[in-house]
CSV table of C-alpha atoms and ligand atoms in Angstrom, one decimal:
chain,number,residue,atom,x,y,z
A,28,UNK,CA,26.8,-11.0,0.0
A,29,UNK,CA,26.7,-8.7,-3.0
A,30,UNK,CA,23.2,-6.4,-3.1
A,31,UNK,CA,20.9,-7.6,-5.7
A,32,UNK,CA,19.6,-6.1,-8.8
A,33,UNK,CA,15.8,-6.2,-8.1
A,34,UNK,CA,13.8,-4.5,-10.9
A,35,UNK,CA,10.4,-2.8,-8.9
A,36,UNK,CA,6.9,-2.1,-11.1
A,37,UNK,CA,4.9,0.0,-9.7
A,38,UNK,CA,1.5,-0.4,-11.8
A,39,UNK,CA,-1.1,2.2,-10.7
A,40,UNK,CA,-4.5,3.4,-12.3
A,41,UNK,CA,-2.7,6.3,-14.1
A,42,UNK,CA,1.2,5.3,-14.7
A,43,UNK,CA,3.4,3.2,-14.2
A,44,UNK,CA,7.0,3.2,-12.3
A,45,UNK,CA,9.6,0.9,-13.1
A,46,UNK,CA,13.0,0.7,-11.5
A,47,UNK,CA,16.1,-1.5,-11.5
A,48,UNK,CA,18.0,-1.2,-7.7
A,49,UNK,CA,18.5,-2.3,-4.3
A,50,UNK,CA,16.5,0.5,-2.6
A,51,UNK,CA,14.7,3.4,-2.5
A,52,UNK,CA,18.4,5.3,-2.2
A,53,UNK,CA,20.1,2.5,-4.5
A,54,UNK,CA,18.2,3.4,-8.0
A,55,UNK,CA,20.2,2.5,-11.0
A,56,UNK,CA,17.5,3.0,-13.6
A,57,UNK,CA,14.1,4.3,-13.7
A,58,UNK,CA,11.5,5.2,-16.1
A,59,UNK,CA,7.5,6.1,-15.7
A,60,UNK,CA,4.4,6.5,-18.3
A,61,UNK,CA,1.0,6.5,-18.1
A,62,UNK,CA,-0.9,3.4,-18.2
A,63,UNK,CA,-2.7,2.5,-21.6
A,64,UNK,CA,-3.9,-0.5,-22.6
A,65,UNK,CA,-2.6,-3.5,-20.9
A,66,UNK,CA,-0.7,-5.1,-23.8
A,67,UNK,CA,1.5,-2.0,-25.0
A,68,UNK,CA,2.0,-1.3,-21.4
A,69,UNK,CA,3.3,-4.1,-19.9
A,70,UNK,CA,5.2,-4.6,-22.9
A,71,UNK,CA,6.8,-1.0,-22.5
A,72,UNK,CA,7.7,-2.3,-18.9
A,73,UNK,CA,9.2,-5.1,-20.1
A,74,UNK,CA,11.1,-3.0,-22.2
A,75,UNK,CA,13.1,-1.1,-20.1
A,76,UNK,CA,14.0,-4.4,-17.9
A,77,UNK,CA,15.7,-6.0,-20.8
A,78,UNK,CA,17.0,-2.6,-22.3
A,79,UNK,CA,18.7,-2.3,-18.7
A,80,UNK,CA,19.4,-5.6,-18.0
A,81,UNK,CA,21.3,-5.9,-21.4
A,82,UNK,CA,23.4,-2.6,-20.5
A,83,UNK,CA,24.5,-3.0,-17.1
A,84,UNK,CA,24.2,-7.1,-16.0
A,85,UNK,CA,21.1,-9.1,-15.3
A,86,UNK,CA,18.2,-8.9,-12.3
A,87,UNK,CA,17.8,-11.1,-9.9
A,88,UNK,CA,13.8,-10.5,-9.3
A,89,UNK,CA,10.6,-8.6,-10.6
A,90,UNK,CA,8.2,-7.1,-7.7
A,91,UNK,CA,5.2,-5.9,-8.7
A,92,UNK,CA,2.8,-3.5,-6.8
A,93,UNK,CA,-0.6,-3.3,-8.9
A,94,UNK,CA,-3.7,-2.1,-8.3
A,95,UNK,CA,-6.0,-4.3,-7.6
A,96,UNK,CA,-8.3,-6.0,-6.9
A,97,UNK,CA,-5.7,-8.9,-7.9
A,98,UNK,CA,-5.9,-12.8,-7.4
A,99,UNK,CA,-3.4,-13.3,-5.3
A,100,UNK,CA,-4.2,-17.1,-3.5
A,101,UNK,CA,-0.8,-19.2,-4.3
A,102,UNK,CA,-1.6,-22.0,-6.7
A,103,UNK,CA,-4.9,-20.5,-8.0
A,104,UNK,CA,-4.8,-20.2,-11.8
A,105,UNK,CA,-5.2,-16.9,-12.1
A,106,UNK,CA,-2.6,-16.0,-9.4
A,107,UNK,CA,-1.3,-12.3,-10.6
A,108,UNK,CA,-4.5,-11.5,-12.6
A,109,UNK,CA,-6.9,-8.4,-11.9
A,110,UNK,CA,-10.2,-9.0,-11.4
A,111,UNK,CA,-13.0,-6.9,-12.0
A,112,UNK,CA,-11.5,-3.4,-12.0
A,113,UNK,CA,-13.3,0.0,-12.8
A,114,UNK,CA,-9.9,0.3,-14.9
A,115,UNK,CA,-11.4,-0.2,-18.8
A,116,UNK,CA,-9.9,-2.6,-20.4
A,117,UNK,CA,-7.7,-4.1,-17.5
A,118,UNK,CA,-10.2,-6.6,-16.0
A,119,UNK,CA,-9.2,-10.3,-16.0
A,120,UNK,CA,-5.3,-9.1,-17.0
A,121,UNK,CA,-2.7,-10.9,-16.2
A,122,UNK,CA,-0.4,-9.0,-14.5
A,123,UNK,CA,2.8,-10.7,-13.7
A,124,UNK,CA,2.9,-13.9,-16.0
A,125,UNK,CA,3.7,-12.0,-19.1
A,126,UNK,CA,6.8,-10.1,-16.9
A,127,UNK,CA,8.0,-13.6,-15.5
A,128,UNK,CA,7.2,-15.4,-18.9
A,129,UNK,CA,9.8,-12.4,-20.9
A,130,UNK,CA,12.4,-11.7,-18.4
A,131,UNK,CA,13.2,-15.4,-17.3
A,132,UNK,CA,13.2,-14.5,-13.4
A,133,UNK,CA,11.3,-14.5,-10.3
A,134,UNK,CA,8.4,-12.4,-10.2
A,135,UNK,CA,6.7,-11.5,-6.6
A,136,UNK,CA,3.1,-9.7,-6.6
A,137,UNK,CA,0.8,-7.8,-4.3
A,138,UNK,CA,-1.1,-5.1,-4.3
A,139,UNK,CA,0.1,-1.1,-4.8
A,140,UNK,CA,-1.2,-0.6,-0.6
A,141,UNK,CA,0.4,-4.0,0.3
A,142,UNK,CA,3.7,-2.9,-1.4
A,143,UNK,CA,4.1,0.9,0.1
A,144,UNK,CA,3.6,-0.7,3.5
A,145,UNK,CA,6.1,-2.9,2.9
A,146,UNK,CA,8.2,-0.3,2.2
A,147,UNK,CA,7.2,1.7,4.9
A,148,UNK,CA,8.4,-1.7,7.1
A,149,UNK,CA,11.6,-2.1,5.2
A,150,UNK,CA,12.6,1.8,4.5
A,151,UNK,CA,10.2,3.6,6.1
A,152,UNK,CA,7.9,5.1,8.9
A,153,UNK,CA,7.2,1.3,9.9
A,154,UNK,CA,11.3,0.1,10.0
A,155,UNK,CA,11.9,-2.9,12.5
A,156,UNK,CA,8.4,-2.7,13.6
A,157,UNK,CA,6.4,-6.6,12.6
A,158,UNK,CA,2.7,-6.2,13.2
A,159,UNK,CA,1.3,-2.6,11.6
A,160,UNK,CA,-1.1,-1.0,9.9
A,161,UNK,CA,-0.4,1.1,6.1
A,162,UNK,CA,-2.7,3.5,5.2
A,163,UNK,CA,-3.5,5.4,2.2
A,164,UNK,CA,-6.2,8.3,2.0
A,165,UNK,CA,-6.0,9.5,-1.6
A,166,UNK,CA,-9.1,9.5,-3.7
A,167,UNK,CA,-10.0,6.5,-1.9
A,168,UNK,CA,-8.9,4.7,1.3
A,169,UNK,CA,-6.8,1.8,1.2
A,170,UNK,CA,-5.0,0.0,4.1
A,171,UNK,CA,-2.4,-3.3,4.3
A,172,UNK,CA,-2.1,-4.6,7.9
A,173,UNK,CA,0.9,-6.2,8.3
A,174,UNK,CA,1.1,-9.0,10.8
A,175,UNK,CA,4.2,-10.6,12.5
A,176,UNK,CA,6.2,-9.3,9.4
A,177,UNK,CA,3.9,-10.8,7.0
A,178,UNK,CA,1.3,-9.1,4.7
A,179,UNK,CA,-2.3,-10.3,6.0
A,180,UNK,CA,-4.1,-12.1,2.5
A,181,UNK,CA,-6.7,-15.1,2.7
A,182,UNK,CA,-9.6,-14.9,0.0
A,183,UNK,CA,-8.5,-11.5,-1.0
A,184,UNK,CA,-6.2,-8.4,0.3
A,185,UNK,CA,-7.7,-6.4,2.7
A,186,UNK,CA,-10.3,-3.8,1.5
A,187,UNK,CA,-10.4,-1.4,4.6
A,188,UNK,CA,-11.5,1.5,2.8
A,189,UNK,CA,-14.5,-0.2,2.4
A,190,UNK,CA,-15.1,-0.5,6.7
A,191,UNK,CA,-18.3,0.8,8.0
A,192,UNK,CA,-18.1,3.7,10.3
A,193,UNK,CA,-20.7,5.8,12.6
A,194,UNK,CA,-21.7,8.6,11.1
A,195,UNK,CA,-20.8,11.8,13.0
A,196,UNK,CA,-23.6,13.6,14.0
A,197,UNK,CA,-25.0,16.3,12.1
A,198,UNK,CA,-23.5,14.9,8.5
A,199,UNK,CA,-26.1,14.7,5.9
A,200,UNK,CA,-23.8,13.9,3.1
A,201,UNK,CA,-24.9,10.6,1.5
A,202,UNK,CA,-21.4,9.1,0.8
A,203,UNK,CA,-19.6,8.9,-2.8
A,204,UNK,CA,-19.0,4.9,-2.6
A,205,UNK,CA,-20.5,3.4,-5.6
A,206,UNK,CA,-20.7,-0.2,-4.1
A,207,UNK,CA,-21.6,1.0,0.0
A,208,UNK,CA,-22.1,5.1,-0.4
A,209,UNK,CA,-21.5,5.3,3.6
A,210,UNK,CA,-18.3,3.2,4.1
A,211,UNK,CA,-15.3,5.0,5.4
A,212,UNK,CA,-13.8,6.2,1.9
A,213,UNK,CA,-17.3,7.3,1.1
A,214,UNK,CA,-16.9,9.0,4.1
A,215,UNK,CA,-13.9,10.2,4.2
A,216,UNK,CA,-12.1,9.3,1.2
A,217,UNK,CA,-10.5,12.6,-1.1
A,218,UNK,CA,-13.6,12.4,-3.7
A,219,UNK,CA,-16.0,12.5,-0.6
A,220,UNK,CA,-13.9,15.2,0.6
A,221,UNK,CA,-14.3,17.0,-2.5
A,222,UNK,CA,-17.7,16.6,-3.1
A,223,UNK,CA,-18.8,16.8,0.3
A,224,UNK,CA,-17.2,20.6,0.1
A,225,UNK,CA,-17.8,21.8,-3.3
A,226,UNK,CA,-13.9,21.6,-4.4
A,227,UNK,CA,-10.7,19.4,-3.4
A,228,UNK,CA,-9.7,19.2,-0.4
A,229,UNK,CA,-6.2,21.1,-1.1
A,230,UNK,CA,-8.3,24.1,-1.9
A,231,UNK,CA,-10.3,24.6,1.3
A,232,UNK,CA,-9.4,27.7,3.3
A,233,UNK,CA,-10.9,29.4,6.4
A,234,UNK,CA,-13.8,28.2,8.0
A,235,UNK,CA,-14.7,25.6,5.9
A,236,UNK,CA,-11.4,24.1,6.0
A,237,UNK,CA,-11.7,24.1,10.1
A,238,UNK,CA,-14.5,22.1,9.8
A,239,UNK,CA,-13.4,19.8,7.4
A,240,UNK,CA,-10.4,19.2,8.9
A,241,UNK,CA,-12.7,18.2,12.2
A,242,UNK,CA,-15.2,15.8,10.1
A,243,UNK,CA,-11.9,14.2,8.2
A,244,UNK,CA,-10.4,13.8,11.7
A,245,UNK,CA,-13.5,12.3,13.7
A,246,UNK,CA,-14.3,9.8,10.5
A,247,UNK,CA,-10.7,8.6,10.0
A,248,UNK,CA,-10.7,7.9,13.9
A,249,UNK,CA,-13.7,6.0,13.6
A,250,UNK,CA,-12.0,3.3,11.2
A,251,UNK,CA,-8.6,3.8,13.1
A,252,UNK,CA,-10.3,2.3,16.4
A,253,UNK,CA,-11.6,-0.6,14.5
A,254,UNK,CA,-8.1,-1.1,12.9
A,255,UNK,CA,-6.4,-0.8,16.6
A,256,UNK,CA,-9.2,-3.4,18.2
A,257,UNK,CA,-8.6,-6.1,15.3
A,258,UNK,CA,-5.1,-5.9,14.0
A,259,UNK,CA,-3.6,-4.7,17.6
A,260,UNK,CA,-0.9,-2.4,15.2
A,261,UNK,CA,2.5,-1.3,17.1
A,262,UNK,CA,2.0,1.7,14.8
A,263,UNK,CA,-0.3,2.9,12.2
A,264,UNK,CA,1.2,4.4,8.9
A,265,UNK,CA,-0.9,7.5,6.9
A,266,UNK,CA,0.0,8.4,3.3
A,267,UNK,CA,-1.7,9.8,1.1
A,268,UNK,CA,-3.2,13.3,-0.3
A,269,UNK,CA,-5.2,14.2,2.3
A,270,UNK,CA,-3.0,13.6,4.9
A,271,UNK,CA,-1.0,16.8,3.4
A,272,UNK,CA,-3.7,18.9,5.0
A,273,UNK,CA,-1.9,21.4,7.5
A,274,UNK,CA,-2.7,20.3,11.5
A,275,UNK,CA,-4.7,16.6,10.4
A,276,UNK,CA,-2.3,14.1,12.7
A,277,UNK,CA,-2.5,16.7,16.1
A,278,UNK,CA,-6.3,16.3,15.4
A,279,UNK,CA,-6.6,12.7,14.5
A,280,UNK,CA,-4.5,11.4,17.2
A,281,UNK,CA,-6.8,13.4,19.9
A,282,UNK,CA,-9.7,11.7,18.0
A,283,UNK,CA,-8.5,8.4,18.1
A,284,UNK,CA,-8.3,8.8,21.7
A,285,UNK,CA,-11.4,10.2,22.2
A,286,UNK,CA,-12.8,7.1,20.4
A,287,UNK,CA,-10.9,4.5,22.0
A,288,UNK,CA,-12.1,5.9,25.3
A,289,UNK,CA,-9.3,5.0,27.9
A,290,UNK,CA,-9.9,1.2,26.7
A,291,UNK,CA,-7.6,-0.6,26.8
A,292,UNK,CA,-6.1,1.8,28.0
A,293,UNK,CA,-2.5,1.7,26.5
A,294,UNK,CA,-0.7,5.1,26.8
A,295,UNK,CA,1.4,4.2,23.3
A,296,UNK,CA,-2.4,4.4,21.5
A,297,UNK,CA,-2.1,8.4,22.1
A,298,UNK,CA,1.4,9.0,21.4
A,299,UNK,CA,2.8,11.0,18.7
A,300,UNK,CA,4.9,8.2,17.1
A,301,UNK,CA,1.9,5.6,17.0
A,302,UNK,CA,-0.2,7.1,13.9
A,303,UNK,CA,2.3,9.1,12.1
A,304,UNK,CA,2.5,10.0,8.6
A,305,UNK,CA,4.3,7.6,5.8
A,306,UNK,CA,7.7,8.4,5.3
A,307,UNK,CA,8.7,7.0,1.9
A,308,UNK,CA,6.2,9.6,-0.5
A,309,UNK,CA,6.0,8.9,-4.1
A,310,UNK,CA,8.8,5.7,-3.7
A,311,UNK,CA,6.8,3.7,-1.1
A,312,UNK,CA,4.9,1.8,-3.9
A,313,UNK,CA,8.2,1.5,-6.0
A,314,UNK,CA,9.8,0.4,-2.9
A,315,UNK,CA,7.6,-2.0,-2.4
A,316,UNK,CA,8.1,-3.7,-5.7
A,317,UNK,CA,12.1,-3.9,-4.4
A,318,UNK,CA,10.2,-6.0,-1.3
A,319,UNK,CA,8.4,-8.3,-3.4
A,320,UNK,CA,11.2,-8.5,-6.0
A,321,UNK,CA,13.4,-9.5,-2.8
A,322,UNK,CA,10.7,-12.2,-1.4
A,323,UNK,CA,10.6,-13.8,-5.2
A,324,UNK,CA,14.1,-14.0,-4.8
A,325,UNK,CA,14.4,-15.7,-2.0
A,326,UNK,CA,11.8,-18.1,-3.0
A,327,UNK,CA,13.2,-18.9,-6.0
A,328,UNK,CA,17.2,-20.1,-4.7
A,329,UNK,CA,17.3,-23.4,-3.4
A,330,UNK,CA,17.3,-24.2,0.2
A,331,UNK,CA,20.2,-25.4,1.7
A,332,UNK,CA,20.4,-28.9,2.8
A,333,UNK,CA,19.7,-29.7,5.8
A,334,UNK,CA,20.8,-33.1,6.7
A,335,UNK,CA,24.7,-33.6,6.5
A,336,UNK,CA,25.9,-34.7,3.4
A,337,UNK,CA,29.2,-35.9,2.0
A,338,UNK,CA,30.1,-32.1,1.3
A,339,UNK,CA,28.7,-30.7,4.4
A,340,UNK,CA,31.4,-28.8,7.2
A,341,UNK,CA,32.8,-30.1,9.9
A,342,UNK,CA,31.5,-33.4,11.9
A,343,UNK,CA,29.0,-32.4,14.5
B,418,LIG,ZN1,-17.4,1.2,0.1
């Protein structure tokens, strides 16, 4: 079977990253800017499909890894719309309908964290693995728990930035969520971090960066153990800015096991390789677009019969 040309969108808070490939080391054609106004945006992504469709042969599929939060229940009828996003001007926007309505193809959807950790499964620090956890700690926290190889949606995606958490003793700072203040990204997001401190979390030195480094560890432990006691991940997957902060995993994965306590008691919860940092970097969003693109795809062909027919092989 040749590979397929799967064009990948990427469509995140401040740009957009469209590609046309197979994978993250298969990229024919890619191009990024920053995200305007919905119209002229999508329309610029569009764009660059049919300019490189016309050049070098038509796609197969369209993924799309958005922000969110997105509609995303199959049927509903605004399946591939955002609803209401901080984003000015994006709320209500139909994502992927004007993309499948130009380009003529299947056009799969989810949201930016679902797609890198389906990259992360496909490509990355979560290959061949089917039940596990993606984690982002940027400005925020964001997580996609994958479950027997499928991404875990019902009413919504998964908001586990949003989990509650113990505060750690001796912490005074209220929290910088604007819907919970004291939920784990208020917590422990990189704007908490950063406010919490006086200046990013990058720029912290010394003392103060020992001690942030501690807080940052304890906090995202706390969420961790609630991730490992309800999703039951064979690994947990970190990406993110804050996770570039020298010494974090040593500390986290001692935390973790602190927290968990010796219950149950699984020696793979304290090993190196079960929370580990995401392997993909800046393409594990983009990548994830090449997932959905690939899931549209296979969507879209038509099953193969499967009651013998007049053309079928040989008599059973
Ligand atoms: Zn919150």
């Amino acid at each position: 079977m040749s590979a397929q040309r799967l064009g990948s969108i990427e469509s995140g808070g401040t740009k957009f990253v469209c590609l046309v490939g197979s994978a993250p080391d298969r990229i024919e054609a890619e191009t990024r800017f920053p995200t305007g106004e919905p119209g002229p945006t999508l329309a610029r992504a569009i764009a660059f499909f049919q300019e490189t469709a016309a050049a070098t042969g038509p796609l197969d599929a369209i993924g799309i890894a958005s922000f969110g939060p997105l509609e995303l229940r199959p049927g509903h009828a605004k399946f591939g719309h955002l609803a209401a996003t901080p984003k000015p001007g994006w709320t209500g926007v139909d994502v992927a309908g004007p993309v499948a309505a130009a380009l003529g193809v299947p056009v799969g959807i989810d949201t930016d964290v679902n797609g890198a950790a389906l990259g992360e499964g496909r490509w990355g620090a979560a290959r061949g693995l089917d039940t596990y956890v993606y984690l982002t700690v940027g400005t925020g926290i964001g997580g996609g728990a994958v479950i027997g190889g499928k991404v875990v949606s019902g009413l919504i995606h998964t908001e586990m930035g949003h989990l509650a958490v113990p505060r750690i003793a001796g912490d005074a700072f209220a929290g910088s969520c604007p819907f919970h203040e004291d939920c784990w990204e208020g917590l422990a997001g990189g704007e908490a971090m950063s406010i919490r401190w006086g200046s990013p979390a990058e720029e912290l030195t010394g003392d103060t960066l020992r001690e942030a480094l501690r807080l940052e560890a304890a906090y995202l432990a706390a969420g961790l153990r609630n991730i490992v006691y309800t999703v039951a991940p064979q690994r947990i997957v970190i990406g993110g800015g804050v996770t570039e902060l020298p010494g974090l995993f040593p500390l986290l994965r001692a935390e973790l096991t602190a927290t968990l306590a010796g219950y149950p008691g699984l020696p793979e919860h304290a090993a190196e390789d079960f929370v580990v940092p995401a392997r993909l970097g800046r393409l594990a969003g983009p990548a994830g677009g090449l997932v959905l693109a690939a899931g549209a795809a296979a969507a879209a062909r038509p099953r193969p019969q499967t009651r013998s027919g007049p053309s079928e092989g040989p008599d059973a």
